Every structure is written in C-alpha cells, then in structure tokens.
Coordinates of C-alpha atoms (C1' of nucleotides) in Angstrom, one line a residue:
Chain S
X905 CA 219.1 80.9 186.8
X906 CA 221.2 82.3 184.1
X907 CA 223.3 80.2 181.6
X908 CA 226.8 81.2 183.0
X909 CA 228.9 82.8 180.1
X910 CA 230.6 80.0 177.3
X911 CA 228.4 77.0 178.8
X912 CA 225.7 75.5 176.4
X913 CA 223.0 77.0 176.5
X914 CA 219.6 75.6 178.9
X915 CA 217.2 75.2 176.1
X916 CA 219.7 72.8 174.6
X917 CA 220.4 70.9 177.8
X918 CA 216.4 70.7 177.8
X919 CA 216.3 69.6 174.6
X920 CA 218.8 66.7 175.1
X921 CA 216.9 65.2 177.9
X922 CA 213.6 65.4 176.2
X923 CA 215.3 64.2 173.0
X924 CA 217.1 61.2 175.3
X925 CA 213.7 60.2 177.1
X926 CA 212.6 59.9 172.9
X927 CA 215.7 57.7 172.3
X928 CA 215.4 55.7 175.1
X929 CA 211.8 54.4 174.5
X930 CA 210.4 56.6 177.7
X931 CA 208.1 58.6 175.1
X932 CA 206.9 56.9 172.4
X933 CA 205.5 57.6 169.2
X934 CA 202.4 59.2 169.6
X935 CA 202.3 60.0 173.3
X936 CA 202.2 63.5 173.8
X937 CA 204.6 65.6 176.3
X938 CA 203.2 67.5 179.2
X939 CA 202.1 70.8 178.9
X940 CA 204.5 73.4 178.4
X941 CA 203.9 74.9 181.9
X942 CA 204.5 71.1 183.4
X943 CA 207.7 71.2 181.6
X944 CA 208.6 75.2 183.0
X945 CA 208.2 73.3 186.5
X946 CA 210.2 70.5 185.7
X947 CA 213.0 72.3 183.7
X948 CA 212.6 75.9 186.4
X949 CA 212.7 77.9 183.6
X950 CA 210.2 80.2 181.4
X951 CA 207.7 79.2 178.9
X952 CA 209.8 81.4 176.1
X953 CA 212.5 78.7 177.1
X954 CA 210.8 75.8 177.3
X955 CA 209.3 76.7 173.7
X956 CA 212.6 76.9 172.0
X957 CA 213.8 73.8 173.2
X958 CA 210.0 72.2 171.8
X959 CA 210.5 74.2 168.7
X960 CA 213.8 72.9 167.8
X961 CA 212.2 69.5 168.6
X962 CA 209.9 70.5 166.1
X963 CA 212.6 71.3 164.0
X964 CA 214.3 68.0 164.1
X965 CA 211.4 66.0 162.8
X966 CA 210.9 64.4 166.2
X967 CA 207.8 65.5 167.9
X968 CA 204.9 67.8 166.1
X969 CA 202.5 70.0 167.7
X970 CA 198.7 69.9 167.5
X971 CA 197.1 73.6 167.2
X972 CA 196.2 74.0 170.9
X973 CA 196.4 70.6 172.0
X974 CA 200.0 70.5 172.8
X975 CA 203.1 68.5 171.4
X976 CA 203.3 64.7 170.4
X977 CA 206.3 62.3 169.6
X978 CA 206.0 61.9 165.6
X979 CA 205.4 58.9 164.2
X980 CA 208.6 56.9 161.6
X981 CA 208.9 58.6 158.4
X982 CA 207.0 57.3 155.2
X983 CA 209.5 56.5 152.9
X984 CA 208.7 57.5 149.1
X985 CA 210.7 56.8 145.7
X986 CA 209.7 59.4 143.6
X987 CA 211.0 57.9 140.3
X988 CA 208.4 54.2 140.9
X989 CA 205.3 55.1 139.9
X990 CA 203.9 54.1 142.7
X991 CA 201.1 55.4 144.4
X992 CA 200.0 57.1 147.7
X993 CA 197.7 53.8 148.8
X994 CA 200.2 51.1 148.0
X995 CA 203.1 53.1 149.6
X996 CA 201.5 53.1 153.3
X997 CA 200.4 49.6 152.7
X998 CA 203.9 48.6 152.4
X999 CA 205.0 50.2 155.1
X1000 CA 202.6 48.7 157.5
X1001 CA 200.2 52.2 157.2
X1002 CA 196.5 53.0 157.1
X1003 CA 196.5 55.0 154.0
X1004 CA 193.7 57.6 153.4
X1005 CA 192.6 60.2 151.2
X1006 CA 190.2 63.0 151.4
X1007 CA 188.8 65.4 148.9
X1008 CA 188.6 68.8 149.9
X1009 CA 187.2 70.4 147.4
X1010 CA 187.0 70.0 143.6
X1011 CA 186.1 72.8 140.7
X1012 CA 187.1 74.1 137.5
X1013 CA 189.6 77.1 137.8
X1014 CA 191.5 79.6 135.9
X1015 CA 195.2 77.9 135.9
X1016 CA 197.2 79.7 138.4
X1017 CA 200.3 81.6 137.2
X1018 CA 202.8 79.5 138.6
X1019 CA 201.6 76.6 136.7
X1020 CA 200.3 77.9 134.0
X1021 CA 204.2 77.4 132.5
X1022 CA 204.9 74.0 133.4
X1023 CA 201.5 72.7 131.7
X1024 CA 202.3 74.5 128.6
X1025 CA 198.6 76.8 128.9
X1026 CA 197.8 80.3 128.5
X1027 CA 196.8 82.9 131.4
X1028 CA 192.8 82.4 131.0
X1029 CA 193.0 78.3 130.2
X1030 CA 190.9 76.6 132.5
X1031 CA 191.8 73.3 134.3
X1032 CA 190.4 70.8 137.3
X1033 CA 192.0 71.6 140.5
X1034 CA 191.6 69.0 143.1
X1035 CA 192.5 70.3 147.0
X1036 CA 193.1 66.7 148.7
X1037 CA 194.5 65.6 151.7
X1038 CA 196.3 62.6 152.6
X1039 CA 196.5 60.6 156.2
X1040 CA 198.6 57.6 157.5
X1041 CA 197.0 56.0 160.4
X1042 CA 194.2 58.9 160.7
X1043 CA 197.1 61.9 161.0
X1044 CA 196.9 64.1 157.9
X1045 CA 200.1 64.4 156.5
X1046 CA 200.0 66.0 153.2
X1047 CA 197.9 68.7 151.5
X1048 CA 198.0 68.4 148.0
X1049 CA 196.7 70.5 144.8
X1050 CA 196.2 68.2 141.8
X1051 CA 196.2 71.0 138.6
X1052 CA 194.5 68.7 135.8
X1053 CA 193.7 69.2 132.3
X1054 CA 190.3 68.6 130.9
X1055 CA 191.4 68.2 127.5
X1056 CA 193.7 64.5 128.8
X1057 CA 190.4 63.9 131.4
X1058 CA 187.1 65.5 130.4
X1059 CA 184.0 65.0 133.4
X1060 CA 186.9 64.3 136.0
X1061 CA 184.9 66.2 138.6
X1062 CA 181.9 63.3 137.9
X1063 CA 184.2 60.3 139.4
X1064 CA 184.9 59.7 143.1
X1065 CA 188.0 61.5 143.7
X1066 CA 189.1 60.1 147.3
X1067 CA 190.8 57.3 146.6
X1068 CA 194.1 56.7 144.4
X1069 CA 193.7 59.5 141.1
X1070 CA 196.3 57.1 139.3
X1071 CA 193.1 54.3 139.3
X1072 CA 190.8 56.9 138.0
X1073 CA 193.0 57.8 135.5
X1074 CA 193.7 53.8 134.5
X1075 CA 190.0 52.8 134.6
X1076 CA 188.3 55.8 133.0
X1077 CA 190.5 57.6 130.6
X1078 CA 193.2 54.7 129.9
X1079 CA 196.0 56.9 131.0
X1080 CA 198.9 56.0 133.0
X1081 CA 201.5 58.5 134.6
X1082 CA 204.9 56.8 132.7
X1083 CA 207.5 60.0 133.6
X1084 CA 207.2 63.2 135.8
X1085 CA 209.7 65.8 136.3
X1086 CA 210.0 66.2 140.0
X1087 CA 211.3 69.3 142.2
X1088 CA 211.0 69.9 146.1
X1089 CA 212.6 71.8 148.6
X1090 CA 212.0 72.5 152.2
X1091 CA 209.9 76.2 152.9
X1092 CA 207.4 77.4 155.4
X1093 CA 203.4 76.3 155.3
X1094 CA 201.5 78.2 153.6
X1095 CA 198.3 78.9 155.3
X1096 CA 195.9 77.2 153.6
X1097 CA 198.0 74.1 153.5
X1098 CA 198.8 74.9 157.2
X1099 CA 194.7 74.7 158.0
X1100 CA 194.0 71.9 156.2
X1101 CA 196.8 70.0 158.2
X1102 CA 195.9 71.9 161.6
X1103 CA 199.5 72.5 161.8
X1104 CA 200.2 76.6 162.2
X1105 CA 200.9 78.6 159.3
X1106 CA 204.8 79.5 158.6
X1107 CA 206.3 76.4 160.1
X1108 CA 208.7 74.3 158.5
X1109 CA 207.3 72.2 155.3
X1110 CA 208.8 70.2 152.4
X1111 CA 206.8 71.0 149.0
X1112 CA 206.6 68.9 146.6
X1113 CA 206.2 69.8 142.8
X1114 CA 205.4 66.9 140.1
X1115 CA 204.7 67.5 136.2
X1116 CA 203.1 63.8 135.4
X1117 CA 203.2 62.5 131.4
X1118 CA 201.1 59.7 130.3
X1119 CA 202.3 56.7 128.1
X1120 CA 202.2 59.0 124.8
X1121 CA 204.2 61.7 126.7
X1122 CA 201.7 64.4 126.8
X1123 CA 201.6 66.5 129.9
X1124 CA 198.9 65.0 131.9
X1125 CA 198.5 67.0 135.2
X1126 CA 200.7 69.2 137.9
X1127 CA 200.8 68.2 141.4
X1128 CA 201.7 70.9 144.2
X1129 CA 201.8 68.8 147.4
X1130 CA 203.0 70.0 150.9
X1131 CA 204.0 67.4 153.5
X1132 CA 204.5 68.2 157.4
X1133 CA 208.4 68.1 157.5
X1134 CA 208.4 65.2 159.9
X1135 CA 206.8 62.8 158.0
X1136 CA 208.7 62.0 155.2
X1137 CA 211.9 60.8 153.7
X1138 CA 212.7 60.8 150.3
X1139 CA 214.9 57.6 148.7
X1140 CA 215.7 57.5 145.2
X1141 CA 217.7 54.9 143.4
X1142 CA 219.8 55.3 140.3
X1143 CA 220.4 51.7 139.2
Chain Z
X1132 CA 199.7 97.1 171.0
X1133 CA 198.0 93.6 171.5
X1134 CA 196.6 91.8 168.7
X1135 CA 192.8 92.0 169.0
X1136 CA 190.8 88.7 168.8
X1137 CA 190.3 86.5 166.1
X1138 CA 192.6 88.8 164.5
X1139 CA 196.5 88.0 162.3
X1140 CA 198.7 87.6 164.6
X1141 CA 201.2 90.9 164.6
X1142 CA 204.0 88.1 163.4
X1143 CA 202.7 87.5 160.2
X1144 CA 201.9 90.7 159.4
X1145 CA 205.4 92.0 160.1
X1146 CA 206.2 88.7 158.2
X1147 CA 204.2 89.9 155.1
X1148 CA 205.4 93.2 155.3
X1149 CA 209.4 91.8 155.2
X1150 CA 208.5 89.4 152.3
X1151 CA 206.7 92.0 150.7
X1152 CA 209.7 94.6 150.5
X1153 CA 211.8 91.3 149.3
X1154 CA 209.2 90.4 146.7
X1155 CA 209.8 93.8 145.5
X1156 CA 213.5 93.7 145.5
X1157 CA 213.6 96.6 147.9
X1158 CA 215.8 94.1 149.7
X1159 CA 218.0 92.0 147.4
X1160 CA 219.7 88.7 147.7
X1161 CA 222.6 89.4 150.1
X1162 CA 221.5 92.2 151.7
X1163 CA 221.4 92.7 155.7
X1164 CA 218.0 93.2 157.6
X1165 CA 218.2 96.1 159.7
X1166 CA 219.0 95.3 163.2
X1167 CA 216.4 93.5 165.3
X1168 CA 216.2 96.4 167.6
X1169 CA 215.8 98.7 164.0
X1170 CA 212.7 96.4 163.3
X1171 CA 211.5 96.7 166.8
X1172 CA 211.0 100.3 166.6
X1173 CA 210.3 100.3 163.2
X1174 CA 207.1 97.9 163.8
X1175 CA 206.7 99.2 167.5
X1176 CA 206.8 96.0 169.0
X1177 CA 209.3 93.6 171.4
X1178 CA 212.2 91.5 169.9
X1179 CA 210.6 88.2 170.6
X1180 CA 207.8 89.0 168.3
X1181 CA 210.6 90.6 165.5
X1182 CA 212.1 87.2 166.0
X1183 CA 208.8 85.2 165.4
X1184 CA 208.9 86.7 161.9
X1185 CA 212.0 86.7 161.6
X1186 CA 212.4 82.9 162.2
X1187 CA 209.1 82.0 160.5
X1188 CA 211.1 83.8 157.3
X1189 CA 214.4 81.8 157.6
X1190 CA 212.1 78.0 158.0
X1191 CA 210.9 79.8 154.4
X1192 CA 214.4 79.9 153.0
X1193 CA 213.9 83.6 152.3
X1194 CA 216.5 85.2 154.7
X1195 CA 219.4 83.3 156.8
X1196 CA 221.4 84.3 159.8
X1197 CA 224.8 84.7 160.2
X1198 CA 226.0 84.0 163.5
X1199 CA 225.6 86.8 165.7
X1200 CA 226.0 89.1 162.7
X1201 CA 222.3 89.8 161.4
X1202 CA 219.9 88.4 159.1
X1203 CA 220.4 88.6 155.2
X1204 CA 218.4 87.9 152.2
X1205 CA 219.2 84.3 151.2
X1206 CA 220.3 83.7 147.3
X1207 CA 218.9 81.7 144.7
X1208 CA 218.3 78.1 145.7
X1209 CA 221.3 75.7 143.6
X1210 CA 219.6 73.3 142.2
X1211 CA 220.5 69.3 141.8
X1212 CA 219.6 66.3 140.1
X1213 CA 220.9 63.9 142.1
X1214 CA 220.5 61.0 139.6
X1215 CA 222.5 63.2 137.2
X1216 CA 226.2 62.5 138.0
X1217 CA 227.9 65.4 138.2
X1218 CA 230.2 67.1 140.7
X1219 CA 229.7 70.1 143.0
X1220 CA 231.6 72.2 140.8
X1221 CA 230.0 71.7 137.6
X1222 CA 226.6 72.6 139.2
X1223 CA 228.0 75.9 140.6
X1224 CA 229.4 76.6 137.3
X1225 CA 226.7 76.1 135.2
X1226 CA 224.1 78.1 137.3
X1227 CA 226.5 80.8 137.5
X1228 CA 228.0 80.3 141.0
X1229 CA 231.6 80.0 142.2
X1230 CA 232.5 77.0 143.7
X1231 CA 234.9 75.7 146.5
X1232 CA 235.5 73.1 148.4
X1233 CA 237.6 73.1 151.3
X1234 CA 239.1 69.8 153.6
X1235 CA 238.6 70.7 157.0
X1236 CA 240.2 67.0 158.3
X1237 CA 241.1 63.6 156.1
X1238 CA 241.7 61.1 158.8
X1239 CA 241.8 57.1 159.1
X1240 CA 238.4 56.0 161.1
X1241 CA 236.9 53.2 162.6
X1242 CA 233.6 53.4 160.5
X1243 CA 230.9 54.8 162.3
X1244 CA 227.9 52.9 163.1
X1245 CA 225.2 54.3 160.8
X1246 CA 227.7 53.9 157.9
X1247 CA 228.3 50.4 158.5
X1248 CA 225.6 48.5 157.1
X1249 CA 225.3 50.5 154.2
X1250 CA 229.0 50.8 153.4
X1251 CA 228.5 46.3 154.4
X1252 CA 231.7 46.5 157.0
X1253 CA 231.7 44.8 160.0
X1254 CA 232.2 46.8 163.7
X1255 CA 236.0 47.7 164.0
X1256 CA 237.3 48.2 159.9
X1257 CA 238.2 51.1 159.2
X1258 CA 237.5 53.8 156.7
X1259 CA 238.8 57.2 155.2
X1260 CA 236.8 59.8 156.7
X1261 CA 237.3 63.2 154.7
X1262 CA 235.3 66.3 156.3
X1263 CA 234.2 68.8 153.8
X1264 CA 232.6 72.3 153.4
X1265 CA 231.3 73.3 150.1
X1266 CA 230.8 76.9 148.9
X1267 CA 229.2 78.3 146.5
X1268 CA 230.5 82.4 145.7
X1269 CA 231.9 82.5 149.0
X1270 CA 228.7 81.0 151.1
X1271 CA 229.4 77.7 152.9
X1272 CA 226.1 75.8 151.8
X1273 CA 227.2 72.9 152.8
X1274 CA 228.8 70.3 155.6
X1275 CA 229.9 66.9 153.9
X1276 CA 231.3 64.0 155.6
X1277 CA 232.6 61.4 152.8
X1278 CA 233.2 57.9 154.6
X1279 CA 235.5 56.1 152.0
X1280 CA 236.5 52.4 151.4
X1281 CA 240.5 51.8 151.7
X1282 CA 240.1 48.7 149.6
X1283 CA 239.0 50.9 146.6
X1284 CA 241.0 54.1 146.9
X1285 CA 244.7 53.0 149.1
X1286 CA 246.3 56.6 149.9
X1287 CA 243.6 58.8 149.3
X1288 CA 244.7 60.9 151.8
X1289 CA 248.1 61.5 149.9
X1290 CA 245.9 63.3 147.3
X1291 CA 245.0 66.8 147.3
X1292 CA 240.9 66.9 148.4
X1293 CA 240.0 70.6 148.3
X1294 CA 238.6 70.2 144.7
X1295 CA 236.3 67.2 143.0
X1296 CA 236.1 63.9 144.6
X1297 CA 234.9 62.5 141.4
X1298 CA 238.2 63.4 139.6
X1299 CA 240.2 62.4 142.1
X1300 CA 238.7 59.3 141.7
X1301 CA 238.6 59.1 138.4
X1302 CA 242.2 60.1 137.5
X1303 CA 243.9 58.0 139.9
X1304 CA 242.1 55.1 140.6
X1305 CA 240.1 54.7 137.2
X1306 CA 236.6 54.4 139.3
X1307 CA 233.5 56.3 138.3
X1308 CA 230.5 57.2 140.4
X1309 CA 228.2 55.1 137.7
X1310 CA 224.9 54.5 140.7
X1311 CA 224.0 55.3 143.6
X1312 CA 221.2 55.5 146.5
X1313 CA 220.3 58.7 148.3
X1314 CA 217.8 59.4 150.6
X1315 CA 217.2 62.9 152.2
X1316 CA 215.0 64.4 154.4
X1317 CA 214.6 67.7 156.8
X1318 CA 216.4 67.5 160.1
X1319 CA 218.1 69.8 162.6
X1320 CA 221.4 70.9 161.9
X1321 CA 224.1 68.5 164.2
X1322 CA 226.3 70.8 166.2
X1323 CA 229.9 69.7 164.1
X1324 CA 227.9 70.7 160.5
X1325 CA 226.3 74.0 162.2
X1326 CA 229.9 74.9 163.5
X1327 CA 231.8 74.7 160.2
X1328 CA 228.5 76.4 158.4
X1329 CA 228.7 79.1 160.6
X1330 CA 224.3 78.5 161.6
X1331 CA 223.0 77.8 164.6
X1332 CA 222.8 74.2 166.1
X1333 CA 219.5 72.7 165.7
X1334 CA 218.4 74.9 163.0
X1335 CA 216.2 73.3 159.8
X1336 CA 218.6 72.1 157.8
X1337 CA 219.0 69.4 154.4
X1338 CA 220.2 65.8 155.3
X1339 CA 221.4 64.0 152.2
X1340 CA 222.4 60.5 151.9
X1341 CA 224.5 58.8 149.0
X1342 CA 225.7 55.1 148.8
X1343 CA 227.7 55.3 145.8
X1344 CA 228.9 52.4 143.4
X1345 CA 231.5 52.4 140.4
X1346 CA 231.4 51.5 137.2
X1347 CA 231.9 47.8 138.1
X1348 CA 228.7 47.7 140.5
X1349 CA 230.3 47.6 143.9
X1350 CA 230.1 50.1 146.7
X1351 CA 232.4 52.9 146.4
X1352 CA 231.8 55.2 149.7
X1353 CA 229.3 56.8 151.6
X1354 CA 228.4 60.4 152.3
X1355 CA 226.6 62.4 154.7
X1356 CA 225.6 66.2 153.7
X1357 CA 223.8 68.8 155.6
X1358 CA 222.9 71.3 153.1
X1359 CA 221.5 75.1 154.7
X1360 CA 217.5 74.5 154.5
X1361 CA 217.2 77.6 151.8
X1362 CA 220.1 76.7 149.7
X1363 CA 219.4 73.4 147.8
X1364 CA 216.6 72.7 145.4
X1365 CA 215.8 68.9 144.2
X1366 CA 214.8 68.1 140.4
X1367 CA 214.5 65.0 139.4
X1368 CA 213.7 63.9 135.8
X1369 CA 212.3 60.0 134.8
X1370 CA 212.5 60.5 131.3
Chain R
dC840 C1' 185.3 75.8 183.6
dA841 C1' 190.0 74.8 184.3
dG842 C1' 193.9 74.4 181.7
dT843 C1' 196.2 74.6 177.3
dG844 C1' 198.9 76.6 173.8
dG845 C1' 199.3 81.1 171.0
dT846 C1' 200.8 85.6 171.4
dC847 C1' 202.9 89.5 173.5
dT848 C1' 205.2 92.9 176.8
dA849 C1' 209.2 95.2 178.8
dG850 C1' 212.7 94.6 180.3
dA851 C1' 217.7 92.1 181.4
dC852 C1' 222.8 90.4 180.9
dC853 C1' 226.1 88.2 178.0
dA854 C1' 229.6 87.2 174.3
dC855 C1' 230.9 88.6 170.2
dC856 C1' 231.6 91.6 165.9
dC857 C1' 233.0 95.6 163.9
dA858 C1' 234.6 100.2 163.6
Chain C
dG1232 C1' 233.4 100.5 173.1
dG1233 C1' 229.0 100.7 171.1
dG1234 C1' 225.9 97.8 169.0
dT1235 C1' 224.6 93.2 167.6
dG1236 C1' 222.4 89.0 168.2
dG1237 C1' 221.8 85.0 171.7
dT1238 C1' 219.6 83.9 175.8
dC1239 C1' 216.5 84.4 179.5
dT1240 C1' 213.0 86.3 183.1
dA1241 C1' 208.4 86.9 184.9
dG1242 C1' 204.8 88.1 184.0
dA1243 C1' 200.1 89.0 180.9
dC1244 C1' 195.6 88.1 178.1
dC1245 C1' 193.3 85.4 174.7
dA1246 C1' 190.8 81.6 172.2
dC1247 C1' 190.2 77.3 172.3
dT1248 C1' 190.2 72.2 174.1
dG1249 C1' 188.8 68.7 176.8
dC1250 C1' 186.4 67.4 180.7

DNA sequence: CAGTGGTCTAGACCACCCA
DNA sequence: GGGTGGTCTAGACCACTGC
C-alpha cells in the first residue's frame, strides 16, 4: 500500500498514533513498545518504515532505544540551570531522582588539543582527566570528561571520585567553582560517549562544554559532557 | 558487499570518509553533496545505507538538507548568549552574517494554552501573535512565534515587524527587554516551523523559550523559536 | 534457541526542481 | 523532461538478548 501522491506520508500517520498512545497515558514512561516486527504487523508496512516513524520518535525526545533491546517511552527531562552552582546530586534530588555517578576511568594525560586553549596550557602540559558517567534512576544519562589541573588539585586521582567532584574540591583543596563560561549545542554521539551510554554511535546528542573558576578566579578545570538528547532541558534565568 | 562481522558498519565509514573530505575543506560550507545516487555509485552501495550517513551527518550539524534539493555543507554555528540582551541583528552583524527578519502573519489571538501560564492570562484573552522567520546571509535559521501582551504594546500591529522587536519596542512604547527566562532543549521540528524553514517535519531541531520582562519587572511577551539543529551555538558567561 | 534490533540489498514509483 | 530527493516494498543475514 502506497502513500497516494500529496497525502501525508504513512510513517507520519504511524508516528501520530504511537505519539497519541504516549500522550494519552496508554504507554508510559519506561514501558517499552513492541518489537519493530510487532509494529510492521500492526501498521502493514516494512521494517524500513516502521523505523523512520521510531526514529523520528527518537528524534523528538520521546522514546529512546536500548542497543538491541528495542525502544522505550523516555522518562521527564531533568531540568538544569547552568548559571546556580549547583550540582549533579542535589539537582536529581530536587526533582524527585535517584542521582548516581560512576567513574570510568581516571589517569593523568597529555591535555588534548581542543582544550588545551580554554585552560590556558601548552601542547605537552599534563592534566587529570576523569571519564564519568552520570544515571538518574539507574539510566545513564550523561558521559562526561572532567579535564583538571594538578597544579589547582595535586593527588586528585588518590580521592574517591564517584560522588559529587564539587565536594571533593570543597573538602580537600578549599576550592569552590564561583563562575564558568558555558557553551553547548546539539551534535551526533561520539562513539566512545555513545558506548558508555549504550546508546549507538552518531545519534542525536547535546554536548555540553564548561570552563569552571574558583573563588580567586583561576581556571580550575574543563568539563566536556554529552547528555542523551532526551533527557534534558536547559532553564536559565536572568534576574 | 556486506559488512563482515564484528566489523564498522559500511555507514560510518562512508560517514568518516564525507567528514573527512569536509574536515579538509575539499567540501566547503555551502557547497552541495553529490547526488545520493552519485554517492551510491561512488561508495558501491544502496541509497538507504548513503542515507544512514547521510542523516547520521545532518543529527551532527555538519551538512543540512534542502527540501528535495540535496544535501549541503552547513555554515558556521551563530552563536548566542542568551543572557546578553541583544537583538537578532546585532549577533549576525557582529559575527559577520547578514541578517533578516521577515513577518510571515501579525494577527490578534486567543492565547494559546502553553503560553498562558507563563504569559499569567486566563483561558479566552487575547494576545498579539507575530509569526517570524529569521535569516542569517540568506539562510532561514530560524521559526519564531512572538506571543505579545496588548496591555503593554496597543497597535503593535500598526508597526512595521520585519526588522528588531526590541526597537520597536523601545522607540515606541519606551519598554526594554531588561530579564528574562528561557529554557531550551532538542525536539523535533513542528510541521508550521519546518514549512516556513524549508526542513523536513520531525527533523532535530532547537526549541527555545523566552518569558521576557521590562525594565519595570513585569512580563513583556513570550516567544517560541525553533532554531535548525546545526545553526545555533549557546555561550553563557557567569562572570 | 527463538526473537530482537542492526545492517544491507535491489529494486520501485512519486512529486518536485531545474535546465 | 531528466534527474533529484522522498517514500516504500520485500526480502536477507548477522550478533546479540533474554528466556
């Protein structure tokens, strides 16, 4: 069954009805959707179909898919001001969340190029880089790369770094991230990001860049971070 | 050709392969792709696997598609600090873009539901809607739906609206943008933005939220923006 | 092991754009 | 009118998940 010439098109029609059984409470957050071949049966039509309704789904923020396990309804956004210093912990505790936060892997490392700019260093400076990654109620959401110097925060590598880093930073060095310059914009997942999250490499992300400075105003660390594109919404107020 | 087990998928390859020639500048900001069936034989494979890359490319914000026309290397991001307060055209201007801003309709409303809490109306008052599309060096970039109070600006449709908001405002009703809120966050382009943008509908795009206030603290208007996903870059700055 | 999603093939027809 | 992208069909094989 062809779409007949000037009607809309049938993954769009899918997508509506999916998107309306969403709306209307009949999926929930969390539940997953049958399988894609349950859905070709349903909607008589083709997998390649069937998939571009999902994927614009996908698109939309409203359901996510699991590598191989199939598609879910996402959860509410986290909300985030990125001017409060708040942090990670506190934020999903407000908003009703089971925050978590797991290191990945910690070392000393030549600074990469791209921040080697930003933190003011030269092309062979060597820094702590932190690969964490960050749940709300046990889904990962966000793989972040913590770029920090060891001149502002010498033996970091000796603390235990899965909790909050602002605390570590308070308790152990006396420093406390005061202002950051902040830029982000939507891209694809890169792939190491895109494994750490078990979401597929290339899909839609929003990355997240933050230069921190401490209460004297010296740079203190760079943050790369790359959220899943669903599960966050930015809100910043200027009063 | 399949692709053998536990190997890349051919996708990302050809997806390397495209953002390696842009890297290089072998393809420049603005230039077409060659077609998809080009790429096809170029790469010896089937359009829906030219279109995998292809679309895994765009979610990156490194090539865009017009309409039935072909794919083209996006352009520099424009960047914004939203808590900054200046106008659409001075941001073109100073990064070396052209701006424009054209009304499509300026109409009397009844306010639509989302906009009514914020904007603190109750269910049937009525509002100024003004539908905009902003370009930057002939590009729309973006869809713009400013929902405006009567009480604060009477006749604002008498005004001419294809330039700056903000000096219409200013110059003939004394009122300044002086606060505001915004939230934002990825979402799939609504079919009235992706119309006037010329995308497709459902395609990643940039929602962005402002709840503006004068200079004497009270709400102002509300606006609604879909920016193209690979055309906007956020910077915010605490200092 | 049955079924899933991930990837891919080799076509097709259509509306629309541009020359 | 030829070529483009937009949509769709009807399959296929694979690696992996979950039972």
């Amino acid at each position: 069954m062809k779409s007949p010439s000037g009607e809309i098109p049938q993954y769009l029609l899918i997508k509506a009805q999916l998107q309306d059984r969403i709306a209307r409470g009949a999926l929930k957050s969390g539940d997953k959707l049958p399988s894609e071949r349950e859905l070709c049966a349903l909607f008589n039509t083709t997998r390649v179909t069937i998939r571009e309704s999902l994927a614009q789904l996908e698109a939309g923020g409203l359901i996510w898919r699991a590598d191989r396990r199939g598609w879910f309804v996402s959860p509410d956004r986290l909300w985030l001001d990125p001017t409060q210093n708040t942090n990670f912990h506190k934020l999903c505790q407000e908003q009703g969340r089971t925050p978590k936060t797991v290191l990945l892997e910690g070392r000393v490392a030549p600074v990469p190029v791209e921040v080697m700019t930003p933190l003011a260093l030269q092309p062979f400076d060597q820094i702590y880089l932190l690969t964490r990654l960050r749940y709300a109620d046990d889904r990962a959401i966000c793989y972040c790369e913590n770029h920090c110097l060891p001149a502002r925060v010498p033996d970091l590598l000796g603390h235990d770094l899965n909790g909050s880093l602002t605390e570590v930073y308070q308790r152990y060095y006396d420093l406390v991230y005061t202002s950051m310059h902040l830029s982000f914009w939507p891209t694809a997942m890169p792939a190491q990001a895109a494994a750490a999250l078990g979401v597929m490499e290339g899909r839609p992300a929003l990355m997240l860049r933050r230069l921190n400075y401490d209460q004297h105003g010296r740079i203190l660390d760079f943050d790369i971070e790359y959220w899943r594109h669903d599960s966050l919404r930015i809100e910043v107020d200027t009063h």
